[in-house]
Every structure is written in structure tokens, then in C-alpha cells.
Amino acid sequence: MTIKTYLPTEDSIERKWYVVDAADQRLGRLATEIASIIRGKKKPTYTPHMDTGDFVIVVNAEKVQVTGKKSSQKLYRRHSGRPGGMKMETFEHLQGRIPERIIEQAVKGMLPKNALGRQLFTKLKVYPGPNHPHTAQQPEVLTINTIPTGDQ
């Protein structure tokens, strides 16, 4: 008798859609929960080298918070690829300009740095306000319980 390890197939993977409200949530704690759901780590069919995760829609990205002085000290860098093309901006400035990018970068940094990670990242949808165009997928509301800290 041989015991075989279960390996999920593309047909056996059941994908769900979740909506997460980022209003008054801490950025890092929110991003770790989202990355875990996208990878499928909370499912019994989790396989590290396969995409077994679910889709996540994040609304109210403009209302996400950071603790301490990070809003004025945390820097986001991007490079155009040209000499001297490095641009830097603070959390506050980026939150006012493109609030979706803050959550996208935080979650992307927690995914694998390979082709699987790039594929998983496409399952994250982030919107600055409370509305999203994914009502046809009938997403479930997911509450993420973050422990509030004293300072804001």
C-alpha cells in the first residue's frame, strides 16, 4: 500500500471573492492578512508551489493608517530606469495622490518573488473609495480584527 500526498488540480480549487474595508486599519496587519488569503494559506488545500488562494477586493484604501511618525517619515521609491530617475515621496503624499499603491506595494512585498507571486498579485483589487465594480462575483465581507495600538 502506497500513501499518496494530495495535490489539488485546477478543477478542484474553489476560489472565493472577499471584500475588505481598509478604513482605520493598520497597513502592515491588513497586508499580512490579505497576502495570506491570496496565497490560500488558510485553506486545507494549500500547496506552496500552486495558486490555491482567493480573490481580495480592498475598498477605502485612502483611509488606511500607519502608527507613529510613519506618515511623514515612510518613503516610497520608484525609478524611471534613466540615470537620475529616482523619485521619492512620503506616505502622506502618496496617500493623497494614489492611495491604492500603498496597499498594493505592502501586499506585493509579502508574496513570493517569482512567477507565482506575480500571478497571485493579479488577484488583488484595490479601490480608493467605498465602491467597486465586482458585485457580479458576489464577494463575502471579510472582517480583519487588528489590535489597535494606543498612538495614531
mmCIF file of C-alpha atoms in Angstrom:
data_model
loop_
_atom_site.group_PDB
_atom_site.id
_atom_site.type_symbol
_atom_site.label_atom_id
_atom_site.label_comp_id
_atom_site.label_asym_id
_atom_site.label_seq_id
_atom_site.Cartn_x
_atom_site.Cartn_y
_atom_site.Cartn_z
ATOM 1 C CA MET A 1 0.000 0.000 0.000
ATOM 2 C CA THR A 2 1.365 3.388 -1.003
ATOM 3 C CA ILE A 3 0.254 6.579 0.617
ATOM 4 C CA LYS A 4 -0.016 9.468 -1.816
ATOM 5 C CA THR A 5 0.118 13.123 -0.974
ATOM 6 C CA TYR A 6 -2.963 15.045 -2.044
ATOM 7 C CA LEU A 7 -2.264 17.535 -4.823
ATOM 8 C CA PRO A 8 -5.094 19.864 -5.821
ATOM 9 C CA THR A 9 -5.961 20.203 -9.501
ATOM 10 C CA GLU A 10 -7.188 23.362 -11.199
ATOM 11 C CA ASP A 11 -10.719 21.926 -11.242
ATOM 12 C CA SER A 12 -10.756 21.063 -7.523
ATOM 13 C CA ILE A 13 -9.685 24.533 -6.325
ATOM 14 C CA GLU A 14 -12.656 26.579 -5.163
ATOM 15 C CA ARG A 15 -11.996 30.308 -5.408
ATOM 16 C CA LYS A 16 -13.959 32.849 -3.418
ATOM 17 C CA TRP A 17 -14.087 36.636 -3.554
ATOM 18 C CA TYR A 18 -13.704 38.682 -0.377
ATOM 19 C CA VAL A 19 -14.214 42.396 0.305
ATOM 20 C CA VAL A 20 -12.020 44.020 2.938
ATOM 21 C CA ASP A 21 -12.671 47.523 4.275
ATOM 22 C CA ALA A 22 -9.315 49.230 4.899
ATOM 23 C CA ALA A 23 -10.820 52.180 6.803
ATOM 24 C CA ASP A 24 -8.999 52.720 10.120
ATOM 25 C CA GLN A 25 -6.900 49.540 9.687
ATOM 26 C CA ARG A 26 -3.149 49.339 10.285
ATOM 27 C CA LEU A 27 -1.294 48.914 6.980
ATOM 28 C CA GLY A 28 1.039 46.046 7.910
ATOM 29 C CA ARG A 29 -1.517 43.949 9.773
ATOM 30 C CA LEU A 30 -4.008 44.387 6.952
ATOM 31 C CA ALA A 31 -1.425 43.474 4.298
ATOM 32 C CA THR A 32 -0.346 40.255 6.045
ATOM 33 C CA GLU A 33 -3.942 39.015 6.259
ATOM 34 C CA ILE A 34 -4.599 39.879 2.605
ATOM 35 C CA ALA A 35 -1.378 38.171 1.453
ATOM 36 C CA SER A 36 -2.308 35.047 3.423
ATOM 37 C CA ILE A 37 -5.754 34.873 1.790
ATOM 38 C CA ILE A 38 -4.349 35.484 -1.709
ATOM 39 C CA ARG A 39 -1.833 32.654 -1.261
ATOM 40 C CA GLY A 40 -4.501 30.339 0.140
ATOM 41 C CA LYS A 41 -2.655 29.647 3.387
ATOM 42 C CA LYS A 42 -5.874 29.439 5.395
ATOM 43 C CA LYS A 43 -7.231 26.614 3.212
ATOM 44 C CA PRO A 44 -6.668 22.909 3.839
ATOM 45 C CA THR A 45 -5.683 22.527 0.160
ATOM 46 C CA TYR A 46 -2.739 24.962 0.476
ATOM 47 C CA THR A 47 0.186 23.963 -1.693
ATOM 48 C CA PRO A 48 3.256 26.269 -1.672
ATOM 49 C CA HIS A 49 4.049 25.935 -5.372
ATOM 50 C CA MET A 50 0.464 26.363 -6.631
ATOM 51 C CA ASP A 51 -2.096 29.143 -6.786
ATOM 52 C CA THR A 52 -4.802 27.892 -4.400
ATOM 53 C CA GLY A 53 -5.853 31.272 -2.994
ATOM 54 C CA ASP A 54 -8.854 33.542 -3.247
ATOM 55 C CA PHE A 55 -9.511 36.982 -4.722
ATOM 56 C CA VAL A 56 -9.455 40.024 -2.426
ATOM 57 C CA ILE A 57 -11.108 43.395 -3.077
ATOM 58 C CA VAL A 58 -9.903 46.219 -0.825
ATOM 59 C CA VAL A 59 -12.112 49.303 -0.504
ATOM 60 C CA ASN A 60 -11.445 52.614 1.284
ATOM 61 C CA ALA A 61 -7.697 52.387 0.647
ATOM 62 C CA GLU A 62 -7.407 56.129 1.251
ATOM 63 C CA LYS A 63 -8.370 55.613 4.912
ATOM 64 C CA VAL A 64 -5.649 53.092 5.834
ATOM 65 C CA GLN A 65 -3.464 54.175 8.757
ATOM 66 C CA VAL A 66 0.090 53.781 9.972
ATOM 67 C CA THR A 67 1.351 54.212 13.515
ATOM 68 C CA GLY A 68 3.888 56.620 14.926
ATOM 69 C CA LYS A 69 5.625 59.078 12.599
ATOM 70 C CA LYS A 70 5.483 56.794 9.559
ATOM 71 C CA SER A 71 3.036 59.060 7.754
ATOM 72 C CA SER A 72 5.738 61.727 7.447
ATOM 73 C CA GLN A 73 8.860 59.510 7.524
ATOM 74 C CA LYS A 74 7.988 56.390 5.493
ATOM 75 C CA LEU A 75 9.314 56.775 1.958
ATOM 76 C CA TYR A 76 8.088 55.172 -1.262
ATOM 77 C CA ARG A 77 10.671 54.995 -4.034
ATOM 78 C CA ARG A 78 10.296 54.448 -7.761
ATOM 79 C CA HIS A 79 12.767 54.628 -10.607
ATOM 80 C CA SER A 80 12.152 55.526 -14.236
ATOM 81 C CA GLY A 81 15.126 53.442 -15.385
ATOM 82 C CA ARG A 82 17.019 56.500 -16.602
ATOM 83 C CA PRO A 83 20.087 57.969 -14.910
ATOM 84 C CA GLY A 84 18.962 60.188 -12.048
ATOM 85 C CA GLY A 85 15.413 58.880 -12.401
ATOM 86 C CA MET A 86 14.836 58.055 -8.722
ATOM 87 C CA LYS A 87 11.696 59.630 -7.262
ATOM 88 C CA MET A 88 10.776 59.517 -3.579
ATOM 89 C CA GLU A 89 7.628 60.561 -1.747
ATOM 90 C CA THR A 90 6.277 60.176 1.759
ATOM 91 C CA PHE A 91 3.312 58.065 2.873
ATOM 92 C CA GLU A 92 1.178 61.218 3.328
ATOM 93 C CA HIS A 93 1.889 62.487 -0.178
ATOM 94 C CA LEU A 94 1.305 59.115 -1.850
ATOM 95 C CA GLN A 95 -1.890 58.590 0.143
ATOM 96 C CA GLY A 96 -3.223 61.852 -1.232
ATOM 97 C CA ARG A 97 -2.114 61.062 -4.792
ATOM 98 C CA ILE A 98 -2.544 57.289 -5.367
ATOM 99 C CA PRO A 99 -3.823 55.607 -2.162
ATOM 100 C CA GLU A 100 -4.217 52.198 -3.877
ATOM 101 C CA ARG A 101 -0.466 51.896 -4.453
ATOM 102 C CA ILE A 102 0.277 51.869 -0.706
ATOM 103 C CA ILE A 103 -1.700 48.669 -0.078
ATOM 104 C CA GLU A 104 -0.586 47.111 -3.377
ATOM 105 C CA GLN A 105 3.103 47.566 -2.527
ATOM 106 C CA ALA A 106 2.659 46.290 1.031
ATOM 107 C CA VAL A 107 0.925 43.093 -0.142
ATOM 108 C CA LYS A 108 3.276 42.583 -3.121
ATOM 109 C CA GLY A 109 6.248 42.647 -0.762
ATOM 110 C CA MET A 110 4.718 39.731 1.181
ATOM 111 C CA LEU A 111 4.205 37.496 -1.870
ATOM 112 C CA PRO A 112 6.866 35.220 -3.422
ATOM 113 C CA LYS A 113 9.387 36.977 -5.662
ATOM 114 C CA ASN A 114 8.852 34.757 -8.725
ATOM 115 C CA ALA A 115 6.319 33.989 -11.471
ATOM 116 C CA LEU A 116 3.868 32.566 -8.919
ATOM 117 C CA GLY A 117 4.000 35.788 -6.896
ATOM 118 C CA ARG A 118 3.281 37.866 -9.999
ATOM 119 C CA GLN A 119 0.313 35.617 -10.803
ATOM 120 C CA LEU A 120 -1.003 35.848 -7.225
ATOM 121 C CA PHE A 121 -0.710 39.651 -7.258
ATOM 122 C CA THR A 122 -3.291 39.841 -10.074
ATOM 123 C CA LYS A 123 -5.895 38.514 -7.588
ATOM 124 C CA LEU A 124 -5.703 41.724 -5.518
ATOM 125 C CA LYS A 125 -8.071 44.556 -6.480
ATOM 126 C CA VAL A 126 -7.689 47.842 -4.578
ATOM 127 C CA TYR A 127 -10.020 50.855 -4.783
ATOM 128 C CA PRO A 128 -9.624 54.227 -3.037
ATOM 129 C CA GLY A 129 -13.309 54.732 -2.169
ATOM 130 C CA PRO A 130 -16.144 52.527 -0.879
ATOM 131 C CA ASN A 131 -17.340 51.397 -4.348
ATOM 132 C CA HIS A 132 -16.012 48.557 -6.512
ATOM 133 C CA PRO A 133 -17.120 47.031 -9.867
ATOM 134 C CA HIS A 134 -17.049 43.386 -8.671
ATOM 135 C CA THR A 135 -20.612 42.941 -7.404
ATOM 136 C CA ALA A 136 -21.270 40.254 -10.037
ATOM 137 C CA GLN A 137 -18.759 37.970 -8.234
ATOM 138 C CA GLN A 138 -20.879 38.194 -5.049
ATOM 139 C CA PRO A 139 -17.940 38.822 -2.697
ATOM 140 C CA GLU A 140 -18.175 37.983 1.002
ATOM 141 C CA VAL A 141 -17.392 40.735 3.507
ATOM 142 C CA LEU A 142 -14.269 39.816 5.447
ATOM 143 C CA THR A 143 -13.565 41.490 8.773
ATOM 144 C CA ILE A 144 -9.933 41.660 9.772
ATOM 145 C CA ASN A 145 -9.523 42.147 13.503
ATOM 146 C CA THR A 146 -6.420 44.187 14.058
ATOM 147 C CA ILE A 147 -5.345 45.036 17.559
ATOM 148 C CA PRO A 148 -5.485 48.818 17.912
ATOM 149 C CA THR A 149 -2.415 50.482 19.346
ATOM 150 C CA GLY A 150 -2.520 53.490 21.636
ATOM 151 C CA ASP A 151 -0.957 56.019 19.234
ATOM 152 C CA GLN A 152 -2.478 57.177 15.976
#
